[in-house]
Coordinates of C-alpha atoms in Angstrom, one line a residue:
M1 CA 83.8 64.9 77.0
K2 CA 81.8 63.4 74.4
R3 CA 83.4 63.8 70.3
K4 CA 80.4 66.2 69.7
E5 CA 80.5 68.4 72.6
Y6 CA 84.1 69.3 71.1
F7 CA 82.9 69.9 67.8
K8 CA 80.1 72.6 69.1
S9 CA 82.3 73.8 70.9
F10 CA 85.4 74.9 68.4
L11 CA 82.1 74.8 65.8
G12 CA 81.1 78.1 67.5
I13 CA 84.2 79.5 68.0
F14 CA 84.7 79.1 63.9
I15 CA 81.3 80.5 62.7
G16 CA 82.3 83.7 65.0
I17 CA 85.8 83.5 62.7
M18 CA 83.6 83.9 59.7
F19 CA 81.5 86.2 60.6
Y20 CA 84.3 88.4 61.4
E21 CA 86.3 87.5 58.0
F22 CA 83.2 88.0 55.7
F23 CA 82.0 91.2 57.6
I24 CA 85.4 92.6 57.4
D25 CA 85.4 91.5 53.9
M26 CA 82.2 93.1 52.5
S27 CA 83.4 97.0 54.4
D28 CA 86.4 96.9 52.7
P29 CA 84.8 97.8 49.2
F30 CA 82.7 101.3 51.1
Q31 CA 85.9 102.9 53.1
N32 CA 83.0 104.8 54.7
A33 CA 80.7 105.3 57.8
W34 CA 79.3 101.6 56.9
A35 CA 83.0 100.2 56.6
N36 CA 82.3 101.1 60.7
Y37 CA 79.3 99.8 60.9
F38 CA 80.3 96.0 59.5
T39 CA 83.5 96.2 61.9
E40 CA 81.2 96.6 64.6
I41 CA 78.8 93.9 63.3
A42 CA 81.8 91.6 62.5
V43 CA 83.7 91.7 66.4
I44 CA 80.2 91.5 68.3
L45 CA 79.0 88.6 65.9
T46 CA 82.9 86.9 66.7
C47 CA 82.5 88.1 70.3
V48 CA 78.9 85.9 70.5
Y49 CA 79.7 82.5 69.4
G50 CA 83.6 82.8 70.0
G51 CA 82.6 83.4 73.4
I52 CA 79.6 80.6 72.9
G53 CA 81.9 78.3 71.9
I54 CA 85.1 78.9 74.6
I55 CA 82.4 78.6 77.4
T56 CA 80.4 75.3 75.9
F57 CA 84.5 73.8 76.4
L58 CA 85.3 75.2 79.8
S59 CA 81.8 74.5 81.2
N60 CA 82.3 70.3 79.1
K61 CA 85.4 70.1 80.5
F62 CA 85.2 71.9 84.2
S63 CA 82.3 69.3 84.3
L64 CA 84.5 66.1 83.9
F65 CA 86.6 67.2 86.4
Q66 CA 84.1 67.3 88.6
T67 CA 83.1 63.9 87.7
K68 CA 86.2 62.4 87.9
E69 CA 87.0 63.7 91.4
N70 CA 83.3 62.7 92.7
P71 CA 83.2 59.2 91.6

């Protein structure tokens, strides 16, 4: 797997974590219904971007194993 593909997959995970931290920090001052919305947005964005990063990483690894098995 190329270095660029590793970077892209881990960047997706990193962006997901940063979205989570950002929205959780935004929800701290409110402590009301808005805090719940910010928390839900954070969890959804973390799952989406983190999932994209993990799927990219695993699919690239799997395709690498396939090319090694079938020359």
